[in-house]
Coordinates of C-alpha atoms in Angstrom, one line a residue:
X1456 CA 146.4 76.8 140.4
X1457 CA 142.9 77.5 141.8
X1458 CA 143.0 79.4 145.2
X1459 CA 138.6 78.7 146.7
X1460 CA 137.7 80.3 150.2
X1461 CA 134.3 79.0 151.1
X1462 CA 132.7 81.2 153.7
X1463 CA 131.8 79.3 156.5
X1464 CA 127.9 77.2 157.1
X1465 CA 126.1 75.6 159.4
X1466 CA 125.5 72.1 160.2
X1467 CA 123.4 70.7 157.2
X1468 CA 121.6 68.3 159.2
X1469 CA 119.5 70.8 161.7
X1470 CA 119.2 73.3 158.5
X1471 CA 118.2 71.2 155.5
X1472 CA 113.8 70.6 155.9
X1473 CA 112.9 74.2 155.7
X1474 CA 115.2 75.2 153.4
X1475 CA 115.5 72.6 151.1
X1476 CA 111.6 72.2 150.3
X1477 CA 111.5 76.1 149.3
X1478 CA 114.6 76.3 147.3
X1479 CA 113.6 72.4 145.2
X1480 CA 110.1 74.2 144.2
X1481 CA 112.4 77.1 143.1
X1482 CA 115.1 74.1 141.4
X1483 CA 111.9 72.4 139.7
X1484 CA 110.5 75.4 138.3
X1485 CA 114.0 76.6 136.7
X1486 CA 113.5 72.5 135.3
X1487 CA 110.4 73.3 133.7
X1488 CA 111.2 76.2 132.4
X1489 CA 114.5 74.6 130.2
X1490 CA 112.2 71.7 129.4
X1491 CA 108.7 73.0 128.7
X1492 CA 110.2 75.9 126.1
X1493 CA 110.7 73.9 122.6
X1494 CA 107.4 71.6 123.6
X1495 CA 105.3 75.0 123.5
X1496 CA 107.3 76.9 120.9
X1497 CA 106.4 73.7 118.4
X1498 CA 102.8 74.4 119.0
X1499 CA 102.7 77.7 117.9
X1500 CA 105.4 77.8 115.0
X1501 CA 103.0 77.4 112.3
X1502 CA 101.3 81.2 114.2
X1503 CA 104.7 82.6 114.0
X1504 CA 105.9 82.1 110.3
X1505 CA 102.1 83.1 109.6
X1506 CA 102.9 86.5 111.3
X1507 CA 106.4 86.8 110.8
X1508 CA 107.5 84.8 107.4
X1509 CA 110.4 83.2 106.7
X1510 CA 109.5 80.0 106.5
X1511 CA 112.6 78.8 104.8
X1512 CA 114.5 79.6 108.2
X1513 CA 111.9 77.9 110.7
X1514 CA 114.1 75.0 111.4
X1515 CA 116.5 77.6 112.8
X1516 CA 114.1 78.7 115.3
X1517 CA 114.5 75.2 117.0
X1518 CA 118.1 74.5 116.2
X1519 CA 119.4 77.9 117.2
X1520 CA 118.2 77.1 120.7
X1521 CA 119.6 73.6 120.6
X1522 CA 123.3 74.8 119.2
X1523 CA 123.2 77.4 122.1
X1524 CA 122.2 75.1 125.0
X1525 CA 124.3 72.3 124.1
X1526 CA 127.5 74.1 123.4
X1527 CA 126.6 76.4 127.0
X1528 CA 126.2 73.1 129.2
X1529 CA 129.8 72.2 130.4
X1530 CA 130.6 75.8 130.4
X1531 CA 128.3 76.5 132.9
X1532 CA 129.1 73.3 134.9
X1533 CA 132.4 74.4 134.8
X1534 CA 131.7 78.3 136.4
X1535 CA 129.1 77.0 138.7
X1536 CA 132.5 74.8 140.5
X1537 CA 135.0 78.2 139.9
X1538 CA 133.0 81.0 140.9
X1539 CA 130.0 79.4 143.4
X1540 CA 127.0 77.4 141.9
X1541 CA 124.3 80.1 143.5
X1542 CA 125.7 82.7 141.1
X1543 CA 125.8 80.8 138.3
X1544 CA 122.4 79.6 138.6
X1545 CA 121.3 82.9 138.9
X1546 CA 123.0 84.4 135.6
X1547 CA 121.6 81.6 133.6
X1548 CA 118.2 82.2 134.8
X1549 CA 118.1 85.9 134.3
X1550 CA 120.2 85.4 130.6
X1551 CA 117.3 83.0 129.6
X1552 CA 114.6 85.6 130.6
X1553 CA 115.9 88.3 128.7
X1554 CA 116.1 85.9 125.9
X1555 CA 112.3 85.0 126.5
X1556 CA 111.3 89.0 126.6
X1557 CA 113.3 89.4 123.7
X1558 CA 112.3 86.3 121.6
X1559 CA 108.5 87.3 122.7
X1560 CA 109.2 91.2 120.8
X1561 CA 110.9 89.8 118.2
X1562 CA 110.0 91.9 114.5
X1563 CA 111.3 89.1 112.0
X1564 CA 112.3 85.6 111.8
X1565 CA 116.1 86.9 111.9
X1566 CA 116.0 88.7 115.2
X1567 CA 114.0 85.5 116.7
X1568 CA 116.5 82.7 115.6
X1569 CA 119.1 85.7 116.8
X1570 CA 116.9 85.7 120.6
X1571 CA 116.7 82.2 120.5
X1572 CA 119.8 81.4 121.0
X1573 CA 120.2 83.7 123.9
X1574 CA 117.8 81.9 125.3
X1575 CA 119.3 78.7 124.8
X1576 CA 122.3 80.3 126.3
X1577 CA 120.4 80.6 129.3
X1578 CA 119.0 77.5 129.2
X1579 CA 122.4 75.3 128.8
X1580 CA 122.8 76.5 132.5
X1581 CA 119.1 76.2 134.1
X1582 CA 119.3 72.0 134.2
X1583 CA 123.0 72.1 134.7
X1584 CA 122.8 74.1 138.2
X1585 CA 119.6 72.8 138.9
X1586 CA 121.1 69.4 139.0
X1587 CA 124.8 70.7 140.5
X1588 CA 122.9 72.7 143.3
X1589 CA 120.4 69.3 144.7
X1590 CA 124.1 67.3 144.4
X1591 CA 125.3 70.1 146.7
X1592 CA 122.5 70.2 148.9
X1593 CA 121.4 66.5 149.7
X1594 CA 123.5 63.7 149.9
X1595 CA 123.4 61.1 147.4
X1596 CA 121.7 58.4 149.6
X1597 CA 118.9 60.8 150.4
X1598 CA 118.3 62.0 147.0
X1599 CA 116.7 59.5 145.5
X1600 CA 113.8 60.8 147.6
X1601 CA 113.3 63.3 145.5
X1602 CA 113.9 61.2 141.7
X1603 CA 109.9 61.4 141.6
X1604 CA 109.1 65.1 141.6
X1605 CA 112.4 65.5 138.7
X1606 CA 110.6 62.8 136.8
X1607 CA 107.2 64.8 137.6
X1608 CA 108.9 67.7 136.1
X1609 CA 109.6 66.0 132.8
X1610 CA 106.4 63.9 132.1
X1611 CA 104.7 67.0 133.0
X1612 CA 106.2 69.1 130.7
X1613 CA 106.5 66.6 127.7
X1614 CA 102.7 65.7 128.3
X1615 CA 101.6 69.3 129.1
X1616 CA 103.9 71.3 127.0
X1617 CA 101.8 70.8 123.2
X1618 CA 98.8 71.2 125.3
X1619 CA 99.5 74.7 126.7
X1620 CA 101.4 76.0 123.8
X1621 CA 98.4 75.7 122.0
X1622 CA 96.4 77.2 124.7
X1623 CA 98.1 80.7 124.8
X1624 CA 98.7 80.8 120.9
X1625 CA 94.9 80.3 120.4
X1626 CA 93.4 82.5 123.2
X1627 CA 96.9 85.1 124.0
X1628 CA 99.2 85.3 120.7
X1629 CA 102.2 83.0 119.9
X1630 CA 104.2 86.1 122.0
X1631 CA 102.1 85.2 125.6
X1632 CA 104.4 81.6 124.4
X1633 CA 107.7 83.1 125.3
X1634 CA 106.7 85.7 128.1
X1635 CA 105.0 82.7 130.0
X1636 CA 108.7 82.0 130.7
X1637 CA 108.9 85.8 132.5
X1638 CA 106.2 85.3 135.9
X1639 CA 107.9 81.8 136.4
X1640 CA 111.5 82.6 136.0
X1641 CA 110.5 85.5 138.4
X1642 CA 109.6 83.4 141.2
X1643 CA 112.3 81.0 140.9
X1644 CA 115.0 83.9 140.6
X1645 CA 113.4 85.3 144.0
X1646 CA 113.5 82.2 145.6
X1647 CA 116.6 81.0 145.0
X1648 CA 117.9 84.2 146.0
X1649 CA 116.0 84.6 149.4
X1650 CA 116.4 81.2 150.6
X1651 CA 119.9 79.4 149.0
X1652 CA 122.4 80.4 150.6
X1653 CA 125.4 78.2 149.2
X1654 CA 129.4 78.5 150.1
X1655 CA 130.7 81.6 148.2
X1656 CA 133.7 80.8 145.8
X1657 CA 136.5 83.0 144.4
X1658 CA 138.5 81.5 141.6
X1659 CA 142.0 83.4 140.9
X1660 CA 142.6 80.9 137.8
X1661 CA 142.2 82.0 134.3
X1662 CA 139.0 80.6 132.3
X1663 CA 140.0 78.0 129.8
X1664 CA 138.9 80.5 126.8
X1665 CA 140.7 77.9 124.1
X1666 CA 139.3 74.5 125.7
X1667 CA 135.7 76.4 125.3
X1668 CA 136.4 77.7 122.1
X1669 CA 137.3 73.6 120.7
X1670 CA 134.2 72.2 122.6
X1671 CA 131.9 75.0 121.7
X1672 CA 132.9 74.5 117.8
X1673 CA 133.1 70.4 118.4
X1674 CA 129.9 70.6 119.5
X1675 CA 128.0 72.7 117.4
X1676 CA 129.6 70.8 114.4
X1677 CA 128.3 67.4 116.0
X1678 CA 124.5 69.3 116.7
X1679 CA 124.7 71.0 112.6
X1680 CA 125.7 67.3 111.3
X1681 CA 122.9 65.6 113.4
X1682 CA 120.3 68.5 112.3
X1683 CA 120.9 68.8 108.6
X1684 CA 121.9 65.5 107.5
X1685 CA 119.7 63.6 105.4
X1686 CA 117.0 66.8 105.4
X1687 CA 118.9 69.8 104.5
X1688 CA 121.6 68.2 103.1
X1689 CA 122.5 64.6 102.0
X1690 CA 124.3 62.5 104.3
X1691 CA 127.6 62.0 101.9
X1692 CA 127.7 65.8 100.9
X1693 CA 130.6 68.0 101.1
X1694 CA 128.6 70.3 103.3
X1695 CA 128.5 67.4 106.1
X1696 CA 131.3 65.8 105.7
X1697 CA 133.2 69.2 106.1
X1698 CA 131.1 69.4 109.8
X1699 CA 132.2 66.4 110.3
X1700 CA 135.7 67.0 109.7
X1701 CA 135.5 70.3 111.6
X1702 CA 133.8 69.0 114.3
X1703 CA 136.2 65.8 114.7
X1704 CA 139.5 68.2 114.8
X1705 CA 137.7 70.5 117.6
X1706 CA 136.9 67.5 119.8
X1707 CA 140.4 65.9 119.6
X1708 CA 141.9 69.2 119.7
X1709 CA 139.6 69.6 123.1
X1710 CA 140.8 66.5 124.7
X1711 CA 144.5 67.0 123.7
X1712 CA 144.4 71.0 125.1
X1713 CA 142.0 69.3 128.3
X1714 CA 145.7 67.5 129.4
X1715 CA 147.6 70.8 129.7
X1716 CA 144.9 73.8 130.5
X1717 CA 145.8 74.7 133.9
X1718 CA 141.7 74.8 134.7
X1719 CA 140.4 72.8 131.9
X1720 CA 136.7 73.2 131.6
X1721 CA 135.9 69.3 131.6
X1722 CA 138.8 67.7 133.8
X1723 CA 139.9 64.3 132.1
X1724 CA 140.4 63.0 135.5
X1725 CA 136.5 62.5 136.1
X1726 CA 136.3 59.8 133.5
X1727 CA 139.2 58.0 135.4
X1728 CA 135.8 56.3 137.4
X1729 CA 134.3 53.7 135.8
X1730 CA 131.2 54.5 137.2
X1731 CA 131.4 57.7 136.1
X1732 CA 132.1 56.7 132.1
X1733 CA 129.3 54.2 132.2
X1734 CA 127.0 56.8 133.5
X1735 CA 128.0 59.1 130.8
X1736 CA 127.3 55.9 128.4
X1737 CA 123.8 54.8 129.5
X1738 CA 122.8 58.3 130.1
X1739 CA 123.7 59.2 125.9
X1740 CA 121.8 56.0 125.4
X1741 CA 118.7 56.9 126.9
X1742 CA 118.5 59.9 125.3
X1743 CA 119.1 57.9 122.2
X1744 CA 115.7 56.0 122.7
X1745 CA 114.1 58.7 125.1
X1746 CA 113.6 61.5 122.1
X1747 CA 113.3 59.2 119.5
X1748 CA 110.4 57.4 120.7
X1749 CA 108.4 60.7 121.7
X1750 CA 109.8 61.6 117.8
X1751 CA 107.9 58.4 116.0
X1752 CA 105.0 57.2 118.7
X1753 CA 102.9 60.2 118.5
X1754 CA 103.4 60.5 114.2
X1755 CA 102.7 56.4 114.5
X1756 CA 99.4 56.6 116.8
X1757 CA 98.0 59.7 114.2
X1758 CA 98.7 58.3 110.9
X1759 CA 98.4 54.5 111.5
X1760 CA 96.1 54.9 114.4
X1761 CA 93.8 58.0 114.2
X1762 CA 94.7 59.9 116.8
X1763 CA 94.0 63.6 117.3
X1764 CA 96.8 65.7 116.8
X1765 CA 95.6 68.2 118.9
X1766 CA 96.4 65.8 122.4
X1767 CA 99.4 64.9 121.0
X1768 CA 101.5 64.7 124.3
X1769 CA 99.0 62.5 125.9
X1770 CA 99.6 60.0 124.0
X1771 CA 102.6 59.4 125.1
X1772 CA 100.7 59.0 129.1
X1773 CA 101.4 55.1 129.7
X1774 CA 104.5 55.7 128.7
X1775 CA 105.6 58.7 130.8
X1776 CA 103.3 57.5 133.6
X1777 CA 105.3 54.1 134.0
X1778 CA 108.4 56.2 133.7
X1779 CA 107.4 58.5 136.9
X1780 CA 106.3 56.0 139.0
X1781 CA 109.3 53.9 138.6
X1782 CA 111.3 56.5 138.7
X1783 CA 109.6 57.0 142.5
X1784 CA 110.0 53.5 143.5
X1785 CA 113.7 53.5 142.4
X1786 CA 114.5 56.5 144.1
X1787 CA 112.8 55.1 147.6
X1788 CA 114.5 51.7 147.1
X1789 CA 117.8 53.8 146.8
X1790 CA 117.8 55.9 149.9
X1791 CA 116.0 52.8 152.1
X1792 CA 119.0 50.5 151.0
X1793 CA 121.8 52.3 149.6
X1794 CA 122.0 50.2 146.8
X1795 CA 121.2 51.2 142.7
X1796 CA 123.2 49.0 140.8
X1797 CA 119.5 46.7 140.1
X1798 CA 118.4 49.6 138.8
X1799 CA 120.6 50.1 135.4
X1800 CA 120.4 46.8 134.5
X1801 CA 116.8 46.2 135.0
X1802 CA 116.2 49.4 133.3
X1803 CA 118.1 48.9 130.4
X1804 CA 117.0 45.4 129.7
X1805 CA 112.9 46.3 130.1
X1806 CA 114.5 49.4 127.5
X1807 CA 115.4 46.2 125.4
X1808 CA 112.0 44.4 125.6
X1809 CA 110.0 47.5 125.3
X1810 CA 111.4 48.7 121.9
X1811 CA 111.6 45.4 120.8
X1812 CA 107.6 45.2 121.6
X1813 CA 107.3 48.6 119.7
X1814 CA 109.4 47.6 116.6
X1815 CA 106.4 44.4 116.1
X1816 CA 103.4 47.4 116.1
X1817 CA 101.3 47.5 112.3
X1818 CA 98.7 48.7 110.9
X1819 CA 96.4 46.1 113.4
X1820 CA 98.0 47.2 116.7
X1821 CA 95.2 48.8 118.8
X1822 CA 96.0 51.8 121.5
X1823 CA 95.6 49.5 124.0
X1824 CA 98.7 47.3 122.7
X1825 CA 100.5 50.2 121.6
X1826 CA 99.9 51.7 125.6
X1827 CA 101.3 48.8 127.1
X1828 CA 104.1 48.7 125.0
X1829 CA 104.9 52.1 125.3
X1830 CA 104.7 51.4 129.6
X1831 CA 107.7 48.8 129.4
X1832 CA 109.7 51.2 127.5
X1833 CA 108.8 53.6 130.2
X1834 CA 109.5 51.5 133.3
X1835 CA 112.8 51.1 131.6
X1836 CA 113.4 54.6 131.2
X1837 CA 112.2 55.0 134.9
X1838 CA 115.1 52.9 136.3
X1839 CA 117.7 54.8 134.2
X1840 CA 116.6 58.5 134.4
X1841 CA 117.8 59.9 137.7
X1842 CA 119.8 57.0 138.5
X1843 CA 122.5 57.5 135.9
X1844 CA 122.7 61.4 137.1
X1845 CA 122.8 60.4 140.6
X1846 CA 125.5 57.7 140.4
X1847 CA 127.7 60.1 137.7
X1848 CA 127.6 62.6 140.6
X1849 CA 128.6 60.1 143.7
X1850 CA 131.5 59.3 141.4
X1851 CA 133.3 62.4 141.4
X1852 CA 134.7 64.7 144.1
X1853 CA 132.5 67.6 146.0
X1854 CA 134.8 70.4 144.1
X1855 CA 133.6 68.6 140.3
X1856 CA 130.0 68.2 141.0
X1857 CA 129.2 70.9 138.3
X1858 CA 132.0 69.4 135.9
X1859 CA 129.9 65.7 136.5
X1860 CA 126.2 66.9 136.3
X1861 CA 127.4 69.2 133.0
X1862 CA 129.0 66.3 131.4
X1863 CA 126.1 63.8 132.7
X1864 CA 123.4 66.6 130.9
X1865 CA 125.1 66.7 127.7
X1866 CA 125.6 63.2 126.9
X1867 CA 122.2 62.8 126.9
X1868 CA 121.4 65.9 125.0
X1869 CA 123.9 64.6 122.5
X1870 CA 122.3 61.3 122.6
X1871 CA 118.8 62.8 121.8
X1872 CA 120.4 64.4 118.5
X1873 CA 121.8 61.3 117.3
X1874 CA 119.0 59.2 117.9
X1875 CA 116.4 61.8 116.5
X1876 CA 119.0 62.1 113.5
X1877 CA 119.9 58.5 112.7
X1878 CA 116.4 56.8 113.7
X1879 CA 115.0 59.6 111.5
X1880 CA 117.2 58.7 108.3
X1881 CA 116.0 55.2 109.1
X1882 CA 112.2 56.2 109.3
X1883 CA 112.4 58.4 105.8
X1884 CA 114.1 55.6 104.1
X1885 CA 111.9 53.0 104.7
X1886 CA 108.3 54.9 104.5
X1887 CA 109.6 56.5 100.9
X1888 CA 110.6 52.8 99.9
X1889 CA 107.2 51.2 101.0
X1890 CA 105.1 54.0 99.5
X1891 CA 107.1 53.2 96.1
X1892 CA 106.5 49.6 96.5
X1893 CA 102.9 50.1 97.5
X1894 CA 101.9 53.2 95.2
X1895 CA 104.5 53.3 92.6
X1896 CA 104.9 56.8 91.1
X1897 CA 102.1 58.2 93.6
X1898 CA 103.9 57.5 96.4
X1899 CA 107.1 58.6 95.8
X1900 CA 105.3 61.7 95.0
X1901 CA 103.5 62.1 98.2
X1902 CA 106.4 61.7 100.2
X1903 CA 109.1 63.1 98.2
X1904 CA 109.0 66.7 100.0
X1905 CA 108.9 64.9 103.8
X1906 CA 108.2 61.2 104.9
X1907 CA 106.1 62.7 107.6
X1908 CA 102.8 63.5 106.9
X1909 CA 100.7 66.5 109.2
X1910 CA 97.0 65.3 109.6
X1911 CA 95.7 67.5 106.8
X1912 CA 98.0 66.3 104.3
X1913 CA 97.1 62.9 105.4
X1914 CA 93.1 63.4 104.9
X1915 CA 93.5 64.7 101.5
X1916 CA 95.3 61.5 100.1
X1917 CA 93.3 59.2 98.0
X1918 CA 92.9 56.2 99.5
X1919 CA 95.2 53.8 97.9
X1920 CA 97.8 56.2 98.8
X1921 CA 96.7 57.0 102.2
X1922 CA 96.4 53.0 103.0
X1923 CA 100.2 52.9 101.3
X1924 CA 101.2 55.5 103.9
X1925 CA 99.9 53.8 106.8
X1926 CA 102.1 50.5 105.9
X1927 CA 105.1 52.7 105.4
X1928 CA 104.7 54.4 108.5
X1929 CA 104.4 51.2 110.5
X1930 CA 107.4 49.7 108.3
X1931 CA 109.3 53.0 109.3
X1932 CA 108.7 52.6 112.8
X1933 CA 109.6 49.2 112.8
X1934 CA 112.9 50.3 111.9
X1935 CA 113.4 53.0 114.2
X1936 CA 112.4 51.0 117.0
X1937 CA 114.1 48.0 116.4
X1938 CA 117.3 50.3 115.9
X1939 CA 116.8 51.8 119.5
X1940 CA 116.6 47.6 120.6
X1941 CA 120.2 47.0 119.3
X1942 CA 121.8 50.2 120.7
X1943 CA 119.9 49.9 124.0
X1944 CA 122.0 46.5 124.4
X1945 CA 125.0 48.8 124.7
X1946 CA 123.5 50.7 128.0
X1947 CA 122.2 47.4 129.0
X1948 CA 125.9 45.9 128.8
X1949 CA 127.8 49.3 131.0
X1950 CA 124.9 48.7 133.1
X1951 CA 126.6 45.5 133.7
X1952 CA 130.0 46.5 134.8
X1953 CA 128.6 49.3 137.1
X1954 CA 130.2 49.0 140.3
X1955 CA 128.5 49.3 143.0
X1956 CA 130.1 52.2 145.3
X1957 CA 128.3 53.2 148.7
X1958 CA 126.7 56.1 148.4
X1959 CA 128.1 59.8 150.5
X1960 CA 125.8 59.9 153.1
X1961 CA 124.7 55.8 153.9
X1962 CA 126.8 55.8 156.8
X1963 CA 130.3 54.4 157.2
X1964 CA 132.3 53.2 154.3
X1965 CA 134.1 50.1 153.4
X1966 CA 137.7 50.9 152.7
X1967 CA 138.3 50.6 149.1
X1968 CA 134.9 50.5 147.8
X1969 CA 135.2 54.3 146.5
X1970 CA 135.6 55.2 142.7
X1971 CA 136.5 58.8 144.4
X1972 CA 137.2 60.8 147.6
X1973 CA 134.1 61.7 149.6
X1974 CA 133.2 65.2 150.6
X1975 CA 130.5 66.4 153.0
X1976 CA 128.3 67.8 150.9
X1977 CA 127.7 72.3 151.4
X1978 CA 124.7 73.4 153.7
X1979 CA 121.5 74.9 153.0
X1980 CA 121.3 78.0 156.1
X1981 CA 117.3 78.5 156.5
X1982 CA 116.2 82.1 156.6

């Protein structure tokens, strides 16, 4: 049994403007930091393996990271609601710094795969209590006023990360890439510290060491399979299927230990609301499409289109754009009415449409085309980003809010693996089949070490077999995109059966019209 003393707050209502506005700047900066990292280190690997070799180990630099953050995610979640969610937060953010300073003096590839993962470590816990500590802090009918500067955050860092990373590594070193991460985590640590002043937890029940251990492994497993299957290794090899097996046998292992742990670290009982389990569904869908489409539309616009590689994240602006500003006008609608359920649905079906449009893009689709495209997908996404957290977390019980916004985060971080995974497959299939049909021996030739060509490689193709690669890249994408249609019908159909349940905070409630108990949500005391 779990005995919790909460130290005693003040009323949330007189407390929360002040407060609230200091410690969110703090919250969004944490965001950045988890979000902005692989977007800059990706600018400035090719820098790195120059200086440090290895580069039969660079994929490691990126999946050590991964591994780390998504295994970390519900583990944090889960100490965040044992121990207090301001402490927590805190660790993770100092963890993730040391893994910066550390990953920024690293001698070898080794000891920067090793530093990496700290880092990711840190990181599984940064959007986890950033998302745990605004549930805390702001009911959920007043938090959709604040879905635009989270979806800020993100476009901003996706459109802005490539941009900067190559800033620093040109004019400061690849290092200046990882100790960027040191000022910033500074003044978030500080500020958090000064002005969040949370109820204080003490938990005298044991942590579930063996539930961690089976979801850790489960995980990882599911992340290695996703990773290396169809690059590293072949997609029917012993190597996979053995991850597969492994990781199967941890996750039902998980589950069955998750019935009997006497503090299991994701409590089955959550998924009891329906709202809850469609959240967790949509939100592993979107990161399905999400990361698959900013995978293939920037490689599409530069080898079909002629983009420059060098502004790579801003071509992915109408897209990200739409997504912001809807993501605004949803999260106004919600606190103004109390109601979200249009949201889901609308969301996933523009989803639908937009991929659909994308899947019909050739070798004759202009920017413009491609832009507008890319903004239906993005009003899509829009609807669906904050909305899926928001309901997850007004499904659940005050005391599971970090259990919910864990379990929330890593659905859709294990949505972005599968969809970069299996779109991927798709996308190498199809461009090395249309470069043999197109080029015969040639093309299987060009692409037979990667179906994805950098802009140099590209240049010094003859033309035959660079017009060839152009068709296979648009027959690839066509694939991937139609792909992302068909399983976007799946969010589009939870979306559906989403009931709508009054949200804490918009007033009286209609008996029966609860998935789960509501709590008054902890107070923010202004310094």
């Amino acid at each position: 049994m779990t005995d919790t003393t909460e130290t005693p707050v003040a009323d949330a209502g007189e407390k929360q403007p002040k407060s609230v506005r200091v410690v969110l700047l703090a919250l969004m900066i944490a965001m950045m930091l988890a979000m902005l990292d692989n977007m800059i280190i990706g600018t400035a690997m090719p820098t790195i393996v120059g200086e440090l070799g290895g580069l039969e180990h660079l994929s490691w630099v990126v999946t050590a990271y991964t591994l780390a953050t998504a295994a970390s995610t519900p583990l944090w979640g889960k100490l965040g609601d044992m121990y207090g969610r301001k402490g927590t937060f805190l660790s993770s953010i100092v963890l993730f710094l040391i893994g910066s300073a550390l990953s920024g003096m690293a001698q070898n590839m080794g000891e920067l795969i090793g530093f990496r993962a700290v880092q990711g470590l840190g990181a599984g816990g940064l959007m986890v209590g950033v998302m745990a500590i605004i549930g805390d802090l702001i009911p959920p009918r007043e938090r959709g006023k604040y879905q635009g500067m989270m979806a800020g955050v993100m476009a901003l860092a996706m459109i802005g990360g490539p941009l900067v990373g190559g800033t620093i590594t040109d004019n400061w070193g690849w290092r200046w890439a990882f100790y960027i991460n040191l000022p910033l985590g500074a003044v978030a640590l500080v500020a958090v510290s000064a002005v969040l002043h949370l109820p204080k937890k003490r938990s005298k029940a044991r942590i579930d060491y063996l539930g961690a251990a089976l979801l850790t492994v489960g995980i990882t497993s599911i992340v290695l399979v996703t990773t290396w299957g169809g690059t590293e290794y072949a997609w029917g090899s012993a190597r996979i299927m053995e991850l597969i097996g492994i990781g199967v046998a941890a996750l039902v292992g998980f589950v069955f230990w998750q019935t009997r742990a006497a503090e299991p670290v994701v409590p089955l009982h959550i998924f009891r609301s329906r709202n809850f389990t469609l959240m967790s569904v949509i939100g592993f869908i979107t990161g399905f499409v999400m990361f698959g489409a900013t995978l293939f539309l920037p490689l599409y616009q530069q080898s079909v289109q002629g983009a420059s590689a060098t502004n790579s994240g801003l071509l992915l602006l109408p897209m990200l754009g739409a997504m912001l500003v809807t993501s605004m006008v949803a999260g106004r609608v919600t606190t103004n009415t109390g109601r979200y359920k249009v949201f889901p649905v609308a969301g996933s079906a523009l989803m639908i449409v937009g991929l659909y449009l994308l899947s019909t893009m050739d070798t004759g689709t202009s920017r413009l085309t491609s832009g507008v495209f890319m903004a239906v997908v993005g009003l899509g996404m829009g609807c669906l980003m904050q909305i899926t957290m928001l309901v997850a977390q007004n499904s659940v019980e005050m005391k599971d809010m970090g259990v919910a916004s864990s379990s929330t985060t890593l659905f859709r971080t294990l949505g972005s693996s599968f969809g970069v995974a299996i779109m991927g497959a798709l996308f190498n299939n199809r461009v090395q089949d249309v470069m043999s049909e197109r080029a015969g021996a040639l093309g299987s030739k060009v692409t037979e070490q990667s179906a994805q060509l950098d802009a140099k490689s590209l240049e010094k193709l003859p033309v035959l077999a660079r017009e060839a690669y152009q068709h296979a890249v648009s027959a690839g994408t066509h694939s991937a995109f139609l792909l992302g249609a068909v399983v976007a019908v799946v969010a589009l159909a939870a979306a559906v059966f989403v009931k709508e349940v009054p949200l804490r905070g918009a007033g009286p409630k209609e008996d029966g019209k609860q998935d789960a108990p509501a709590a008054q949500p902890p107070v923010v005391e202004a310094v």
